[in-house]
XYZ file of C-alpha atoms in Angstrom:
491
model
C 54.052 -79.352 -112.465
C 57.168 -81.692 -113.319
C 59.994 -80.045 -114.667
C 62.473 -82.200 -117.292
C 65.971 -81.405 -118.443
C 66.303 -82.092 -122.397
C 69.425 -81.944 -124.182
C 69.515 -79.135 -126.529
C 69.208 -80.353 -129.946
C 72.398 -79.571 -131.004
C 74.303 -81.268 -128.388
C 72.465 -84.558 -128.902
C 73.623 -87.544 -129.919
C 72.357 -91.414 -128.497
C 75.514 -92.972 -127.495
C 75.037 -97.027 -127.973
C 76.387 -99.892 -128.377
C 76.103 -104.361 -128.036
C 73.772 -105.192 -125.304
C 74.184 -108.827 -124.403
C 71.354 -110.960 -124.301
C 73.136 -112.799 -121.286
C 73.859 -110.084 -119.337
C 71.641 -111.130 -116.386
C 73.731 -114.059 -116.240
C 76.835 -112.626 -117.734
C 79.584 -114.036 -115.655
C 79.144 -117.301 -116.126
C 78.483 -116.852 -119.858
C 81.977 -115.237 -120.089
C 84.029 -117.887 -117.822
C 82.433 -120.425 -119.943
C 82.748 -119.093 -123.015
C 86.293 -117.847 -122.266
C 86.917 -121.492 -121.126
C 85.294 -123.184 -124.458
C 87.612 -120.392 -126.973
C 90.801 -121.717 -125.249
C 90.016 -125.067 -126.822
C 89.875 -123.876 -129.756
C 93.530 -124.068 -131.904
C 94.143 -120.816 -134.709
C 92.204 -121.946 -137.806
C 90.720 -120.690 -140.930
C 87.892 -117.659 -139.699
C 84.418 -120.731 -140.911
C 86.107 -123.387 -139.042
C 86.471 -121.201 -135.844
C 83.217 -119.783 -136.160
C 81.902 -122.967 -136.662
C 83.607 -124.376 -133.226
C 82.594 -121.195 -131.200
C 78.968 -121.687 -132.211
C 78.898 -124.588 -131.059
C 80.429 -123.958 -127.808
C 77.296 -121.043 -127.314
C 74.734 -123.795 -128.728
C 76.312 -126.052 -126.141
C 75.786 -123.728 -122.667
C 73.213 -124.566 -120.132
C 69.709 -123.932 -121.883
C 71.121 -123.364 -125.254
C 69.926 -125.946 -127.306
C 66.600 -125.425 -127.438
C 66.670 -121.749 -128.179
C 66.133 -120.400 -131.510
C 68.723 -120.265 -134.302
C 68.370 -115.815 -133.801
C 69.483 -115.812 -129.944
C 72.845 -118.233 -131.112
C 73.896 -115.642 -134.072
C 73.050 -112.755 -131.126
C 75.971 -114.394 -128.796
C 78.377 -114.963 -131.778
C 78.055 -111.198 -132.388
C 77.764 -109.686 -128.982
C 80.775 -111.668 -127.296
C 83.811 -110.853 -129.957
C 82.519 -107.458 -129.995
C 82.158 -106.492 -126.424
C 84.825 -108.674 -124.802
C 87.107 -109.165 -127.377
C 87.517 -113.155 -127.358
C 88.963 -113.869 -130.102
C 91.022 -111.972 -133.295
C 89.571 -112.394 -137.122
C 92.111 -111.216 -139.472
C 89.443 -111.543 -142.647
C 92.424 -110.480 -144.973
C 94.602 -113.718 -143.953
C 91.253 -115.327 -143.309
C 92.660 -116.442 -140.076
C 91.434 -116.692 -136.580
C 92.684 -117.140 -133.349
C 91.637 -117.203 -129.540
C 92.602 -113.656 -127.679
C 95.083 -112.882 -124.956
C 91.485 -111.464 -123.256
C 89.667 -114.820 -123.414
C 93.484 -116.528 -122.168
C 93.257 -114.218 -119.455
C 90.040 -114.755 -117.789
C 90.636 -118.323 -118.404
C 93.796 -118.656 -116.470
C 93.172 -116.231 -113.563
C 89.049 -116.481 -113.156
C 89.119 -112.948 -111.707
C 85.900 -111.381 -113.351
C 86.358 -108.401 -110.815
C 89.632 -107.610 -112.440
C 88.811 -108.752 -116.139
C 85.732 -106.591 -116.090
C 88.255 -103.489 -114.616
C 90.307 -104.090 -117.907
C 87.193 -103.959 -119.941
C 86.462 -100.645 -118.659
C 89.568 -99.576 -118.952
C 89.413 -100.078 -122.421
C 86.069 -99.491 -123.803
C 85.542 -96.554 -125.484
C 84.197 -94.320 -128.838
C 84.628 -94.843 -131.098
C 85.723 -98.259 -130.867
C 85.988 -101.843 -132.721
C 83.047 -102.886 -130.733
C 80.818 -100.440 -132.981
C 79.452 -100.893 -136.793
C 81.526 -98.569 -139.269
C 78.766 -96.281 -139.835
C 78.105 -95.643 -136.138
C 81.991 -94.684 -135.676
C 81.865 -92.641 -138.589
C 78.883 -90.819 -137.019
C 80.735 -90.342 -133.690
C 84.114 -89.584 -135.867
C 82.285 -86.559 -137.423
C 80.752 -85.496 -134.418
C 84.332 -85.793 -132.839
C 83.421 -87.425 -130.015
C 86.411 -89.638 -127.986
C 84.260 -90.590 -124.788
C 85.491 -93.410 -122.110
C 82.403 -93.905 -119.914
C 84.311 -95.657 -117.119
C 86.565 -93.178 -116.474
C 84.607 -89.652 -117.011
C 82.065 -91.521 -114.865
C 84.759 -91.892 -111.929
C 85.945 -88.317 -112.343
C 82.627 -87.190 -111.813
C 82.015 -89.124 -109.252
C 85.110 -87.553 -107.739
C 84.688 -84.125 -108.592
C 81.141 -84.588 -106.712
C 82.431 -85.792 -103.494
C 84.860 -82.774 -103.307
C 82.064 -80.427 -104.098
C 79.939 -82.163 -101.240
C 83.235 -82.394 -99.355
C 83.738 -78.337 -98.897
C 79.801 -78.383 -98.354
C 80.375 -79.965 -95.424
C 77.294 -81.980 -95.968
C 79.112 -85.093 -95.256
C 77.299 -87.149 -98.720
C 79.049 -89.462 -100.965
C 78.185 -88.242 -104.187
C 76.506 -90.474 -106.633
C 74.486 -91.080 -109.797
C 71.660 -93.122 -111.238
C 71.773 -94.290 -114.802
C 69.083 -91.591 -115.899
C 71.844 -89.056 -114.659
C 74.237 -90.715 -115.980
C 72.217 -91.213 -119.614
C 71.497 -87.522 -119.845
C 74.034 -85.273 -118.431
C 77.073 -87.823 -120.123
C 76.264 -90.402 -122.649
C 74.090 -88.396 -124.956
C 75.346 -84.668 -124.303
C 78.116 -84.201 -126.812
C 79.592 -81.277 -124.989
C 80.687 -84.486 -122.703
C 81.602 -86.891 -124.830
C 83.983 -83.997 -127.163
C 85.308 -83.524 -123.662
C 83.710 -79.720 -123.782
C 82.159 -80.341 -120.421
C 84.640 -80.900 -118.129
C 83.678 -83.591 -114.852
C 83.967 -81.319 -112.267
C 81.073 -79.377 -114.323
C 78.966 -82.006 -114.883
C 78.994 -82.860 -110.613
C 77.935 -79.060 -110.589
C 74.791 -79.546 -112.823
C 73.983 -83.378 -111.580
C 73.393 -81.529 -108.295
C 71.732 -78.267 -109.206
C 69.264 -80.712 -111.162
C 68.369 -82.275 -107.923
C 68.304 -79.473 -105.866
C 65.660 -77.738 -108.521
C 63.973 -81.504 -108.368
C 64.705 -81.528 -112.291
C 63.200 -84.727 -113.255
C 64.799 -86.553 -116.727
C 62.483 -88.731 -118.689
C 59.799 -87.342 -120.426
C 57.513 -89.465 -122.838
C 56.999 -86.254 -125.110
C 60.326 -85.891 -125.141
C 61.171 -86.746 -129.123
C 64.877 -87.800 -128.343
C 63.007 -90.483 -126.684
C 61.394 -91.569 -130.303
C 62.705 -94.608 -131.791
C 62.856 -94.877 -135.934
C 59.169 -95.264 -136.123
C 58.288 -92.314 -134.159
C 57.328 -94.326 -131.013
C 58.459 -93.374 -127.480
C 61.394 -95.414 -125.693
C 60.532 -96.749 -122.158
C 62.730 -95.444 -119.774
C 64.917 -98.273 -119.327
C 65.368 -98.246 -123.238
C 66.205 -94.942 -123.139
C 69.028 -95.299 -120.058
C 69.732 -99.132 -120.679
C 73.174 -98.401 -122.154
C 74.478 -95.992 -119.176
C 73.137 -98.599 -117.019
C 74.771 -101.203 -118.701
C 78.105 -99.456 -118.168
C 77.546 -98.828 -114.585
C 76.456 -102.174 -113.199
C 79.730 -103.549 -115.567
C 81.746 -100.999 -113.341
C 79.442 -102.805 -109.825
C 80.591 -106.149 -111.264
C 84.145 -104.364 -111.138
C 84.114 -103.285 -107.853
C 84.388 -99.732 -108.984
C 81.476 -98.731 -107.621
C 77.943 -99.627 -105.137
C 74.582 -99.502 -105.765
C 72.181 -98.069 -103.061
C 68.660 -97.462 -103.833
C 69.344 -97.521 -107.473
C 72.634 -94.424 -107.492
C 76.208 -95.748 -107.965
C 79.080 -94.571 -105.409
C 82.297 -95.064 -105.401
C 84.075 -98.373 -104.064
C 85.023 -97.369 -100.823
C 88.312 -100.133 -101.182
C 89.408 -99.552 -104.936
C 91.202 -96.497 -104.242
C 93.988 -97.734 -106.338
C 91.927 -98.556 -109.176
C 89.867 -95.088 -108.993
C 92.536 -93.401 -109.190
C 93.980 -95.210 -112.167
C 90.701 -95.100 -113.953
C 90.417 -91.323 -113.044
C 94.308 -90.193 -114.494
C 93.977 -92.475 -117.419
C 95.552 -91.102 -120.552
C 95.846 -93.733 -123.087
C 92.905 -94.130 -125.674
C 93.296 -96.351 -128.936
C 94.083 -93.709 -131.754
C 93.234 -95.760 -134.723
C 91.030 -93.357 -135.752
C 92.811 -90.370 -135.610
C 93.607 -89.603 -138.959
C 89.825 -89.675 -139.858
C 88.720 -86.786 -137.934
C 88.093 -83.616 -139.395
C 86.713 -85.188 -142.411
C 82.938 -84.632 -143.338
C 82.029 -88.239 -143.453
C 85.083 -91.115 -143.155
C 84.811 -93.491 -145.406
C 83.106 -96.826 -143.797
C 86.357 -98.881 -145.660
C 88.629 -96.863 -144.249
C 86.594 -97.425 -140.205
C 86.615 -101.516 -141.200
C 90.519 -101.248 -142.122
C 90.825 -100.070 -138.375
C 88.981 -102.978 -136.805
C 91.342 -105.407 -136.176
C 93.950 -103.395 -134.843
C 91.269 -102.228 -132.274
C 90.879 -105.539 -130.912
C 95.213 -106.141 -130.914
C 95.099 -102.804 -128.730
C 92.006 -104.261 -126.547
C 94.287 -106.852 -126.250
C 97.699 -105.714 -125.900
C 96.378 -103.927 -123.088
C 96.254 -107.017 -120.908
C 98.847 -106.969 -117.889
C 97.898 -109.283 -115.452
C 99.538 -107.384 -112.432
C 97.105 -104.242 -112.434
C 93.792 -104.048 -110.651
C 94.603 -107.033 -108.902
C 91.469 -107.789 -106.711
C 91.623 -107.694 -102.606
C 89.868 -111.030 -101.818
C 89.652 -110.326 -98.229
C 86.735 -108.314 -98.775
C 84.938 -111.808 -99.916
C 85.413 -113.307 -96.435
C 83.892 -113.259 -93.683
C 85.346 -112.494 -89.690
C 85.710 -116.147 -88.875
C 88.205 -116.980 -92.325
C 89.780 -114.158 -91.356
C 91.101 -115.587 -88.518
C 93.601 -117.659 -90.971
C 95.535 -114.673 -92.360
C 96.526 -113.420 -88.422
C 98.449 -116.406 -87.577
C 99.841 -118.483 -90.451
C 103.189 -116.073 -91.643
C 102.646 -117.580 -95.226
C 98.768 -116.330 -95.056
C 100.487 -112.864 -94.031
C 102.711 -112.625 -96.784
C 99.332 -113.645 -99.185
C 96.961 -110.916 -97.544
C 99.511 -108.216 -96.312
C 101.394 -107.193 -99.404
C 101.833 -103.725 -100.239
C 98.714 -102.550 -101.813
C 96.875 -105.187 -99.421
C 96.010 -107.509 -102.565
C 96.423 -110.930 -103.297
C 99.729 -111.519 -105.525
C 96.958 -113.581 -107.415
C 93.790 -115.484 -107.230
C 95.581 -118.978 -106.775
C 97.199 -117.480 -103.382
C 93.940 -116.542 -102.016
C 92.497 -120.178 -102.912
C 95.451 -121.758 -101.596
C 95.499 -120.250 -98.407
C 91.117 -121.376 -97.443
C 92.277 -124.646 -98.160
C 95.217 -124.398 -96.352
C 92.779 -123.600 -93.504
C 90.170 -125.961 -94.256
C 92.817 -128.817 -94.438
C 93.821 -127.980 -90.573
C 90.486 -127.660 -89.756
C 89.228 -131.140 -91.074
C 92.418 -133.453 -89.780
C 92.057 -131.359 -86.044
C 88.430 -132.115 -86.401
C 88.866 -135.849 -87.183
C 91.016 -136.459 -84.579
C 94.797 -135.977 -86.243
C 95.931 -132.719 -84.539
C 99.689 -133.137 -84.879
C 99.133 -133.945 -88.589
C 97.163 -130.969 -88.695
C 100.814 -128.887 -87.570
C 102.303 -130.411 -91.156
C 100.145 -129.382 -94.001
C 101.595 -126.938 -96.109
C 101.432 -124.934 -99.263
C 104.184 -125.718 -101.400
C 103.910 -124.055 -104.980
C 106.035 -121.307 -105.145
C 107.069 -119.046 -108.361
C 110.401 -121.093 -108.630
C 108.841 -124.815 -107.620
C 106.019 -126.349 -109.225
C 105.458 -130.301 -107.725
C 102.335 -130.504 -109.754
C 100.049 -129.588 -106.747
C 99.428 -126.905 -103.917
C 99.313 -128.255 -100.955
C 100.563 -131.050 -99.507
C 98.079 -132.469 -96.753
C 97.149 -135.799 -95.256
C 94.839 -138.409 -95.647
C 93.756 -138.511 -91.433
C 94.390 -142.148 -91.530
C 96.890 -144.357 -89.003
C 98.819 -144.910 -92.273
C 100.052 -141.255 -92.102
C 99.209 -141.448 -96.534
C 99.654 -137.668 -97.706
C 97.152 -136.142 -99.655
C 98.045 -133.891 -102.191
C 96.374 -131.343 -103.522
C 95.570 -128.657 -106.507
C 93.287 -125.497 -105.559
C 91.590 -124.429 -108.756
C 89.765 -121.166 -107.599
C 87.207 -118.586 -109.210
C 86.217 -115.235 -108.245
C 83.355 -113.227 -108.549
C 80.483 -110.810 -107.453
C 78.341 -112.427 -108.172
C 77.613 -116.336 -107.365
C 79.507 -118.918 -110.292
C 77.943 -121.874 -111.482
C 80.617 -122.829 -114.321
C 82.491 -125.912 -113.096
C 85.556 -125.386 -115.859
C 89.257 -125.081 -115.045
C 92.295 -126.264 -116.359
C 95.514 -128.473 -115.457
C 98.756 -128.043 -117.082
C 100.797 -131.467 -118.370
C 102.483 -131.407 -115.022
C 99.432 -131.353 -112.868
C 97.575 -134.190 -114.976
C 101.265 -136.151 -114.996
C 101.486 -135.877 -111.165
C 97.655 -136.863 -110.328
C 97.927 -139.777 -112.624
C 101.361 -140.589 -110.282
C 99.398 -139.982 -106.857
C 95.656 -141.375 -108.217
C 93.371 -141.743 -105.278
C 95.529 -139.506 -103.273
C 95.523 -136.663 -105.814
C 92.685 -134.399 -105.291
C 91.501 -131.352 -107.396
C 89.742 -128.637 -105.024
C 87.505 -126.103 -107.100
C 86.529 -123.301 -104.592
C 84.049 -120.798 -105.873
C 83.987 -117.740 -103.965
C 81.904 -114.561 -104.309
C 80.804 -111.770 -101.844
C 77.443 -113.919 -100.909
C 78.523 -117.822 -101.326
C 81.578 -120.257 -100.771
C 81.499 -123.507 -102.682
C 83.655 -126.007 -102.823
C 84.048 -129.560 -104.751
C 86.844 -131.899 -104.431
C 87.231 -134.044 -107.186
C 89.263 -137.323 -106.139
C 91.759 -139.078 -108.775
C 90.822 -136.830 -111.161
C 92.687 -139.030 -114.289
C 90.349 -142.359 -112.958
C 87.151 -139.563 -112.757
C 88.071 -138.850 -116.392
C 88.762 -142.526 -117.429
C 85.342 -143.166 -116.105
C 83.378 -140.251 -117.448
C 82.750 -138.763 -114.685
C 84.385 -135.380 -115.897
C 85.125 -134.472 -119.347
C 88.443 -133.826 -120.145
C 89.883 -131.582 -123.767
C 93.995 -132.144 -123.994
C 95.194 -128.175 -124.941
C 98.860 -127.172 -123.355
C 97.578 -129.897 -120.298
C 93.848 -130.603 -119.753
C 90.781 -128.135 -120.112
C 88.689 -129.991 -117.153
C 84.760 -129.772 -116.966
C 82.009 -131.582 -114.575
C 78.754 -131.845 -113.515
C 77.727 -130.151 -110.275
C 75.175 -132.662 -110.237
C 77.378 -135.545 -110.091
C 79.550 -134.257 -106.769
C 78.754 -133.316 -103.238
C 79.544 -129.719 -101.981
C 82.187 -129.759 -99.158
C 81.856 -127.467 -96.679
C 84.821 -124.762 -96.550
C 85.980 -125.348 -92.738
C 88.163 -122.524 -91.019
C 90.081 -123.226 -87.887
C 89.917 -120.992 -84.551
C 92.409 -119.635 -82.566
């Protein structure tokens, strides 16, 4: 006979919150979208909302979908990732440092670490009468980082064991002996407990879900399926894959054996938004009183922003071949080998593939010596309006010069948007055919690259579309250009 664990009645309560209708394709719906708010200018909150509906009506697949699914991803986004401010009072709205951020360093590996490190309950993210619920209930719960200290508390248990296991935990774990056991979420339960009972459970073969179970009931007195019932610990947890936080094996989440750093960030974490503070302790907070709070949720969400933490190690997206290009060139070394082993940003990493692939393609075509002069030349303190300054592989010697845009992710991209500042744009309309735009793609299964030649003649001729905002917001059609293969050079 099956044994199940339930929750004793008085320590249960369904944690919950916005699940995307995106998420299976959530990255690229988040670099776009992020991409399409930063064209948007501070304006009254109907004509911004009117402008970032269209933007969602106007993503791949969009515009035949019903008018329901739009108003879903007008909700869901602001809520969950914070893209933009709405300050109803002032009836003003404006594009968030979040959105800015993913924008201008396309690192969803770290943006999605900030998220985490962030999200919590009760929270802006939530409708006033759910916080008030949790408020009463006095629960302050991060997900992220209880699940990391549980994860850690495990592995020590295992550790003096001598078993010689990673610990880890499925989202049915995760759903019932965390999310919706208050004794965790009141902080009652401390991690290092919950490791203890996580593996007790399996040693006894304690199974979770159970059909009969009536905290599995929805309103109507119907039970949940068991993804309904554990979708919003999963959620969290395959938000904390796309953040490199943790692996998935067979369905149970370890720790990222690389993001040391991070962990132990997450894990120590301190800070949690106190907006609600003053409402706790009170029998039922007044739903005005939770909306009052909102906006200065999503400044905190935002404030938190600092694009030097949880920078992500892109060597770990390469493979033993590209490698090869961080042993020998010293600037490659000073990119790969910095203290904490992490790029000092996304552009770097771009920059130096290209810088490989450029030495690559002129050896291959014949232009060796040529091959000895390309270099990266953007620096903090210099800014010629490009990256790297390479060559043509012609008899004329003609330079080629050239601006890496490049995006990061887990998962494979297929959003073609960037954006070039008024210099960049200035200088390729200077250089024209010999001005080229580079937009490498890189995730842990795929390497794409496009180059997009005279990119002001590409625009003049509609071959890209092109938004003036602080430079140009830049967008084309895969369609329209040939991949390039990303070449490496050997020893």
């Amino acid at each position: 006979m099956k044994k199940y664990y339930r929750i004793p009645d008085e320590f249960y309560h369904r944690i919950h919150f916005v699940r995307p209708r995106f998420k299976s394709n959530i990255e690229n719906v988040l670099l776009y979208m992020a991409n399409e708010c930063c064209k948007i200018d501070a304006t009254n909150c109907n004509e911004y909302n009117e402008a970032y509906t269209k933007a969602i009506r106007m993503f791949p697949g969009n515009l035949s979908v019903k008018d329901k699914t739009i108003s879903n991803w007008r909700t869901e986004i602001p809520a969950l990732f914070a893209f933009y401010e709405e300050d109803k009072k002032h009836n003003i709205t404006h594009t968030s440092r979040m959105a800015e951020f993913l924008n201008e360093q396309q690192d969803l590996t770290q943006f999605f670490k900030f998220f985490l490190y962030t999200f919590q309950f009760p929270g802006g993210h939530l409708k006033a009468k759910d916080n008030s619920e949790l408020i009463k209930l006095g629960i302050r719960f991060k997900p992220a980082k209880t699940i990391i200290q549980v994860l850690l508390e495990g592995n020590s248990i295992l550790s003096g064991k001598g078993c010689g296991k990673e610990m880890s935990i499925s989202a049915e774990e995760a759903t019932y002996c965390i999310f919706n056991d208050t004794r965790v979420t009141t902080g009652q339960r401390k991690p290092r407990e919950i490791a203890e009972f996580i593996l007790e459970n399996r040693k006894n073969k304690i199974k979770y879900y159970n059909p009969k179970d009536p905290h599995t009931f929805d309103s109507k007195g119907n039970p949940r399926t068991k993804g309904d019932v554990t979708r919003y610990a999963g959620d969290i947890l395959d938000y904390m894959e796309i953040a490199s936080l943790v692996k998935k094996h067979n369905g149970y989440f370890y720790l990222a054996p690389d993001e040391s750093i991070a962990i132990k960030r997450f894990a120590s974490d301190t800070t949690f938004f106190n907006g609600y503070e003053n409402l706790y302790g009170e029998s039922r907070p007044m739903l005005k009183q939770i909306d009052d709070v909102e906006i200065d949720w999503f400044k905190y969400v935002n404030k938190c922003i600092d694009p030097s933490l949880f920078k992500t190690d892109i060597s770990k997206f390469l493979n033993k071949k590209q490698e090869l290009i961080f042993i020998v060139e010293d600037r490659i070394k000073e990119v790969i080998n910095s203290e904490n082993t992490t790029t000092k940003d996304v552009g770097n990493i771009g920059e130096s593939l290209i810088y490989g692939h450029e030495v690559a393609r002129l050896r291959m075509d014949g232009y060796p010596d040529l091959a000895k002069l390309v270099q990266i030349v953007d620096s903090p303190s210099y800014h010629p309006g490009f990256d790297i300054d390479s060559f043509e592989g012609d008899k004329k010697h003609l330079h080629r010069y050239i601006e890496v845009k490049t995006t990061i992710s887990k998962k494979k991209i297929e959003m073609y948007n960037f954006h070039m500042s008024s210099n960049e744009w200035s200088v390729a309309e200077t250089h024209r055919e010999h001005y080229c735009v580079y937009r490498l793609m890189l995730s842990t299964s795929d390497k794409v690259l496009y180059i997009l030649r005279n990119p002001v003649l590409l625009y003049k001729t509609d071959k890209i579309s092109a938004i003036p905002r602080n430079g140009m917001e830049i967008s084309f059609n895969a369609s329209d250009f040939e991949k390039t293969e990303l070449l490496t050079y050997d020893l």
